[in-house]
Structure formats: C-alpha cells, structure tokens
XYZ file of C-alpha atoms in Angstrom:
375
model
C 158.458 123.290 -227.285
C 160.731 122.022 -229.349
C 160.623 117.986 -230.258
C 164.477 118.106 -229.166
C 164.280 119.350 -226.010
C 163.010 118.303 -222.381
C 159.230 118.847 -221.867
C 159.317 121.928 -219.835
C 156.616 119.574 -216.793
C 160.012 116.880 -216.236
C 161.406 120.888 -214.212
C 161.257 120.698 -210.661
C 159.374 122.988 -209.280
C 159.882 125.004 -205.406
C 156.134 124.182 -204.303
C 155.090 126.093 -201.583
C 159.040 126.067 -199.874
C 159.526 122.541 -200.607
C 161.027 120.811 -204.283
C 158.609 118.555 -206.325
C 160.884 116.280 -209.319
C 158.670 117.879 -211.722
C 155.513 119.686 -212.494
C 152.976 116.665 -213.193
C 150.966 115.709 -210.415
C 148.343 114.082 -210.358
C 144.392 115.334 -209.764
C 141.975 113.919 -207.575
C 139.795 111.322 -208.813
C 136.894 109.764 -207.051
C 137.319 105.755 -207.126
C 135.270 104.416 -204.587
C 137.057 101.980 -203.139
C 137.699 101.864 -199.719
C 135.542 99.738 -196.625
C 131.839 100.385 -196.997
C 133.484 102.329 -193.533
C 135.569 104.704 -195.225
C 138.737 102.934 -194.474
C 141.286 102.433 -197.390
C 142.268 99.325 -198.276
C 146.104 97.951 -199.814
C 144.327 97.996 -203.383
C 144.389 101.894 -202.771
C 147.567 101.562 -201.546
C 150.044 100.297 -204.487
C 146.669 102.616 -206.883
C 148.712 105.571 -205.290
C 151.951 104.028 -204.734
C 151.623 103.160 -209.014
C 151.410 107.055 -209.680
C 154.890 107.942 -207.280
C 156.705 105.260 -209.215
C 156.091 106.201 -212.686
C 157.557 109.503 -212.034
C 154.844 111.947 -211.254
C 156.321 114.777 -208.498
C 152.941 115.591 -206.534
C 149.845 112.907 -205.997
C 146.885 114.503 -204.045
C 143.862 111.812 -203.086
C 140.609 111.757 -203.935
C 138.163 113.598 -202.200
C 138.063 112.041 -198.191
C 135.487 112.601 -195.660
C 136.270 114.615 -192.796
C 133.479 113.738 -190.476
C 131.052 111.277 -189.002
C 127.158 113.854 -190.142
C 126.814 114.842 -193.905
C 129.828 115.165 -195.970
C 130.301 111.932 -196.765
C 129.673 112.234 -200.925
C 129.736 108.488 -202.519
C 129.464 105.011 -200.579
C 132.857 103.583 -200.869
C 134.737 106.854 -200.249
C 136.913 106.848 -197.560
C 137.521 109.146 -194.732
C 139.697 110.286 -192.119
C 137.713 110.804 -189.363
C 138.450 107.374 -186.746
C 141.438 105.714 -185.276
C 140.802 103.147 -188.187
C 140.694 105.740 -191.218
C 143.882 106.982 -190.045
C 146.562 104.537 -189.775
C 145.069 102.980 -193.408
C 145.531 106.230 -194.823
C 149.665 106.821 -193.093
C 150.515 103.172 -195.495
C 149.172 105.192 -198.360
C 151.050 108.028 -197.914
C 153.673 106.153 -197.044
C 153.367 104.149 -200.115
C 154.050 107.850 -202.787
C 156.265 109.055 -200.846
C 158.271 105.884 -200.717
C 157.625 106.328 -204.464
C 159.878 109.233 -204.326
C 156.859 112.047 -204.182
C 154.709 114.567 -201.562
C 151.510 113.074 -200.453
C 148.203 115.797 -200.113
C 144.923 114.527 -198.525
C 142.112 116.307 -200.264
C 139.610 117.226 -197.737
C 135.718 117.002 -199.199
C 132.614 117.935 -197.971
C 129.500 117.115 -200.051
C 127.405 119.398 -199.310
C 123.207 119.627 -201.585
C 125.163 116.648 -204.187
C 125.867 114.000 -202.079
C 124.209 110.500 -202.961
C 125.295 108.101 -200.610
C 126.055 108.870 -196.849
C 126.097 105.636 -194.573
C 125.682 108.542 -191.497
C 122.924 110.341 -193.335
C 119.786 110.346 -195.439
C 119.271 113.928 -196.091
C 121.232 116.326 -196.977
C 122.510 120.613 -195.953
C 124.108 123.164 -198.596
C 123.469 127.429 -197.931
C 119.839 127.305 -199.039
C 117.688 125.205 -200.257
C 117.659 125.352 -203.791
C 118.264 121.996 -205.842
C 120.970 121.340 -207.561
C 120.948 120.959 -211.449
C 121.794 117.475 -213.635
C 120.778 114.656 -212.236
C 123.656 111.732 -210.096
C 126.106 110.034 -211.124
C 125.981 106.320 -212.074
C 129.401 105.418 -212.364
C 129.395 106.798 -208.533
C 126.143 104.926 -207.303
C 123.767 107.647 -208.359
C 120.220 107.144 -210.173
C 117.863 109.949 -210.475
C 117.278 113.911 -209.019
C 119.154 114.976 -206.202
C 117.855 115.929 -203.580
C 117.212 120.079 -202.248
C 119.255 120.143 -199.128
C 118.346 121.568 -195.885
C 119.870 125.148 -195.334
C 122.489 125.460 -192.742
C 122.161 126.786 -189.856
C 125.548 128.798 -187.112
C 125.144 124.979 -186.221
C 125.458 123.235 -189.336
C 128.690 125.355 -190.189
C 130.152 125.038 -187.450
C 129.869 121.305 -187.994
C 131.603 121.439 -190.981
C 133.823 124.072 -189.900
C 135.461 121.780 -187.403
C 134.826 118.494 -189.802
C 138.075 120.262 -191.694
C 140.346 121.183 -189.101
C 140.332 117.412 -188.053
C 141.157 115.897 -190.635
C 143.793 118.610 -191.667
C 144.995 117.443 -188.435
C 144.578 113.592 -189.342
C 145.926 113.474 -192.039
C 148.381 115.068 -191.726
C 149.527 111.947 -188.230
C 148.824 109.890 -191.391
C 152.063 111.589 -192.169
C 151.281 113.475 -195.923
C 152.873 116.081 -196.797
C 149.057 118.663 -196.680
C 145.923 118.301 -197.873
C 143.745 120.383 -200.367
C 140.672 122.217 -199.280
C 137.998 120.908 -202.095
C 136.281 124.125 -203.211
C 135.597 123.653 -206.639
C 133.561 121.352 -208.222
C 129.996 122.086 -206.810
C 130.848 120.858 -203.338
C 129.246 122.403 -200.177
C 132.355 125.074 -200.280
C 131.872 126.058 -204.335
C 127.961 125.882 -203.322
C 128.410 129.138 -200.897
C 130.235 130.020 -203.271
C 128.625 130.102 -206.490
C 125.194 132.568 -206.240
C 122.812 130.135 -207.550
C 123.240 127.965 -204.962
C 123.666 130.521 -201.790
C 119.937 132.865 -201.626
C 122.578 133.432 -197.786
C 121.556 137.120 -196.957
C 123.384 136.406 -193.223
C 127.627 137.332 -193.805
C 128.104 134.075 -196.042
C 124.919 135.613 -198.693
C 125.491 137.931 -200.791
C 128.229 139.230 -202.390
C 131.158 137.351 -204.461
C 133.456 138.976 -200.854
C 130.751 136.849 -198.378
C 130.068 134.177 -200.393
C 134.006 133.293 -200.470
C 134.351 133.705 -197.142
C 133.409 129.812 -195.736
C 136.467 128.348 -197.400
C 139.140 130.821 -196.031
C 137.463 130.376 -192.713
C 138.431 126.712 -192.868
C 141.551 127.345 -194.572
C 141.962 130.034 -191.494
C 140.552 127.626 -189.207
C 143.327 125.070 -189.810
C 146.263 127.057 -191.021
C 145.485 127.896 -186.942
C 145.199 124.280 -185.830
C 148.736 124.130 -187.959
C 150.407 126.693 -188.437
C 153.944 124.882 -189.570
C 154.528 126.079 -192.160
C 156.416 123.295 -193.841
C 152.518 121.329 -193.871
C 150.696 122.485 -197.125
C 147.309 123.761 -197.561
C 146.276 124.097 -200.499
C 142.929 124.767 -202.382
C 140.802 123.556 -205.469
C 138.687 126.080 -207.539
C 136.325 125.718 -210.801
C 134.381 127.486 -212.564
C 132.863 124.046 -213.576
C 130.501 121.789 -211.524
C 130.505 118.270 -212.101
C 126.536 118.186 -212.065
C 126.777 121.905 -214.612
C 129.726 122.364 -217.897
C 128.517 125.809 -218.052
C 128.879 127.313 -215.247
C 131.484 130.387 -215.300
C 132.525 132.846 -212.825
C 131.527 136.542 -212.993
C 134.658 137.805 -214.552
C 137.593 139.509 -213.083
C 136.893 140.663 -209.964
C 135.036 137.841 -208.655
C 138.845 135.976 -209.194
C 140.339 138.472 -207.536
C 138.848 138.817 -204.568
C 138.334 134.552 -204.779
C 142.228 134.525 -204.741
C 143.335 136.868 -202.167
C 140.586 136.280 -199.895
C 142.498 132.482 -199.953
C 145.552 133.788 -199.694
C 145.219 136.241 -197.110
C 143.334 133.148 -194.878
C 147.151 130.778 -195.481
C 146.665 128.551 -198.060
C 150.124 127.086 -199.774
C 148.216 127.041 -203.177
C 146.171 127.399 -205.509
C 144.802 124.245 -207.385
C 142.942 125.688 -210.886
C 140.224 122.585 -212.355
C 139.058 122.498 -215.787
C 138.761 124.252 -218.302
C 139.728 121.112 -220.888
C 140.488 121.471 -224.286
C 141.572 125.027 -225.318
C 143.081 125.685 -222.572
C 143.881 128.313 -222.256
C 140.961 130.506 -225.281
C 138.542 128.877 -222.369
C 140.627 129.707 -218.914
C 140.633 133.238 -220.033
C 138.664 135.660 -218.556
C 137.148 139.595 -219.218
C 140.687 141.210 -218.183
C 142.034 139.075 -220.837
C 143.862 136.978 -218.101
C 143.413 133.094 -217.851
C 142.059 132.848 -214.682
C 144.979 130.564 -213.637
C 147.195 133.603 -214.310
C 145.581 135.826 -212.731
C 145.778 133.761 -209.464
C 149.604 133.581 -210.009
C 149.387 138.090 -210.293
C 146.824 138.628 -207.673
C 149.102 136.390 -204.624
C 152.024 135.414 -205.638
C 151.126 131.701 -204.394
C 152.225 128.541 -206.687
C 149.423 127.502 -207.828
C 148.499 124.514 -209.825
C 146.702 124.372 -213.602
C 144.789 120.690 -214.268
C 141.880 119.876 -216.997
C 142.914 118.328 -220.596
C 146.803 119.020 -218.996
C 147.906 115.400 -221.244
C 147.922 117.265 -223.914
C 151.866 117.768 -223.998
C 151.466 120.451 -226.039
C 148.921 122.406 -224.764
C 150.279 121.384 -221.390
C 153.980 123.017 -222.518
C 152.038 126.509 -224.027
C 150.857 126.812 -220.166
C 153.911 126.654 -218.518
C 155.659 128.189 -221.076
C 153.573 130.710 -221.401
C 153.472 131.730 -217.333
C 150.105 130.239 -216.754
C 150.599 127.574 -213.794
C 153.380 126.445 -212.041
C 151.922 122.613 -211.666
C 149.461 120.503 -214.073
C 147.121 117.718 -211.752
C 146.077 114.976 -214.460
C 143.443 112.916 -214.108
C 142.228 110.662 -216.557
C 145.188 110.835 -219.011
C 147.221 110.094 -214.994
C 144.035 107.137 -215.222
C 145.733 105.560 -218.454
C 149.200 106.480 -217.984
C 150.437 106.103 -214.540
C 154.429 106.090 -215.032
C 152.955 109.485 -217.789
C 155.987 111.760 -216.214
C 158.570 108.449 -217.016
C 156.718 107.928 -220.403
C 157.512 111.557 -221.371
C 160.785 111.553 -220.615
C 161.617 108.273 -221.972
C 160.022 109.719 -225.461
C 157.101 106.971 -225.602
C 153.892 107.596 -226.845
C 150.782 108.102 -224.521
C 147.785 105.546 -224.164
C 144.681 107.012 -224.741
C 142.170 107.172 -222.217
C 138.966 104.704 -221.791
C 135.983 105.259 -220.346
C 135.264 102.098 -219.822
C 137.420 102.043 -217.024
C 134.682 103.471 -215.148
C 132.268 101.477 -216.084
C 130.218 100.908 -214.368
C 131.431 102.339 -211.248
C 134.607 104.069 -211.046
C 136.237 102.233 -208.283
C 139.260 100.133 -208.679
C 138.408 96.815 -209.868
C 136.289 97.778 -212.733
C 139.465 99.622 -213.828
C 141.372 96.229 -213.216
C 139.281 93.856 -214.735
C 139.742 96.219 -217.969
C 142.981 96.400 -218.129
C 143.107 92.025 -217.651
C 140.757 92.369 -220.360
C 142.835 94.447 -223.042
C 146.085 91.982 -221.805
C 143.885 89.025 -223.036
C 142.627 91.267 -226.024
C-alpha cells in the first residue's frame, strides 16, 4: 500500500446490490449485556451506534438467539423471539442506520456449546459427542461442556423454524438483513464438522450432507422473505471457539460448502478467521485462500475476518482479490472509530484483553475505559 494513497478499505463497495460507504464491517462479538429476558438495552444501542458514527460501513450484531428452546448460548445474550425483543432491536437498527451504516443481525443457535440457557438445562447437537475444551469464563461458563442429546427430526425442524421466525422478526425490527451463524463451533457448524456429526441420516456422512442443514435454513428464510433487498448472509469458519486448530478437509470440501449455500440463496459469505499472516494460514490445498475460492466458485460477495486491524494485511487482502469486505472484532472494540482514524491518518489503539475481564460485557468495557482515562 502506498502511504500517500487512501487505504483500499475506505473505498465504497456494493454488497449484494446495496452500497456500503466503505469495505469495513464490525464483526459479530458476544457482549452478554442484554436484560435477563434477552431484551436489548439502551446501552447496546449506544454501543452499536458508535461503530456507525465511527465510520464503519456495515455493523453486524452479536449472535442473537432464535427460539425459546435450545438456541440460547449465554445468560444475558440478546434474543429475537418476543415482541419486546423486536421493539428494543428496532432502536438499535435505527441508531446504526442513522449513523450511515447498514445493520445486519446475526442469528445464532448454540447447540452443544450452550453454557447458559434460561429455557433449558440440557443441550442438543447433531450427535451425542462432548465438545472439546472447556466453557468460556468471559461469557459466564466454567468446567467442561455437557454431552449434548442427539437431535431428532422434530428437534431439527424446531431449530429451522426458529431461524426463519427470527429472520422475520429481524426484518420487522428494521434490519437490512440477517447473518446465519454457521461458524465457530455452534450448532450449524457442529453439523458441518466431521468429528461432531456422526449421523447416518441425510444430515451426516459426506460434506454435501453435513452442510445440508445450513443450506436448508438459508433456503427456508429466503422462501419466507423473497425480497432480495433483504440480505441473508452466512458466516463460516474452519476454527472454533473451542478448537482453534480445526481445518476443513481441503478445497473440494470447501467448493461443496460454498456452492450449496449459493444455491440456497445466500446473499454473501462471511468467513472467519485465520488471524496473523492471514493469506498463508487461509490458503487451501488448491493454492487459493478460502475466501478467494468462495468468490471464484459462487460469484457472491465475501467478507474476510481475522487480524484485519493490521492495515497492511488488510490492504493485501483487498488488492489481491481475496475478499470484498473486511470485518473486525477486537480491532473495532479498541477503535470504534477505526475507519475515521484510518481516513485521518491517525494511529490505532491496541486491543487490551482486560476489556473482556472478568466478563465480556459492556459494563466491564466501560469500566476499563474509565480506568484508562483516569490513568
């Protein structure tokens, strides 16, 4: 990148037929700051609107639970199930859009990685396989994950209906689209992952079967909301919150995944996250990066996530055609006005993990800011 030229991430871009002010998006990040019943708060509206006024072209919300059964993953996670949820989220969507950004709600079913659900004490997944690792203390968990109950056909249909109803509610709340969370080890990713999916029915076995549930969810949402101006994105990842080392089998499996979701009606693909030295760690056995392959085989817009606060790396991704939009998580937490800072040539603040301690809530982040301002 030429230091005298504007950063390529500041260029406007068309995403699924709509114009974004730039190529910078806020990645979904769990903040466990809703009311106990899942209703978003005024503090959440201020939190999200700060990213829009800070210059981000797209703001994607934290994962939002989709039903009153097994989808909730954390206590104080927001939902999009009730009328009060819809009304409170409408204020969030309006605040984002008033700042000049597009607003997308991520829809999430935690499956076996639920560590706090006010509706149920048991967990479900594709198979009765205990998840790797341990629960995350930043989100209120401790100890090993419970072994989930293998989902029945009725359980699967309930989960699908939850995604569809949640998408309808998100649209009623004024969002520009939804993002189906099929990444990071949560339910839909559990179906995609070979070692958590031991099913022998049409949802298990080869990758074409394992991606079927995510494609089915996408297809059912599009059938219910045929308006193509309403985005239905899908987020995917090789890694998981409880398994940072997992990788897909290779480019051929990736082709099947991407093609299935494009055929199901996805508006864009959001692929997370390979982190440092992104271009090399995201490279598949075909030689393509995972995002470049997604663009090649589907023609859909692709969002890349992972270490994009490294502005040199971000420029290489865009200039090399690896992605259309870049999403930032911790870089956005440390710099809610990151696009404006980049445009003005200002330095970025480094992320401090203490912002998420002892819990990854908005209250703790605000206390961190006060301590640092007083220091």
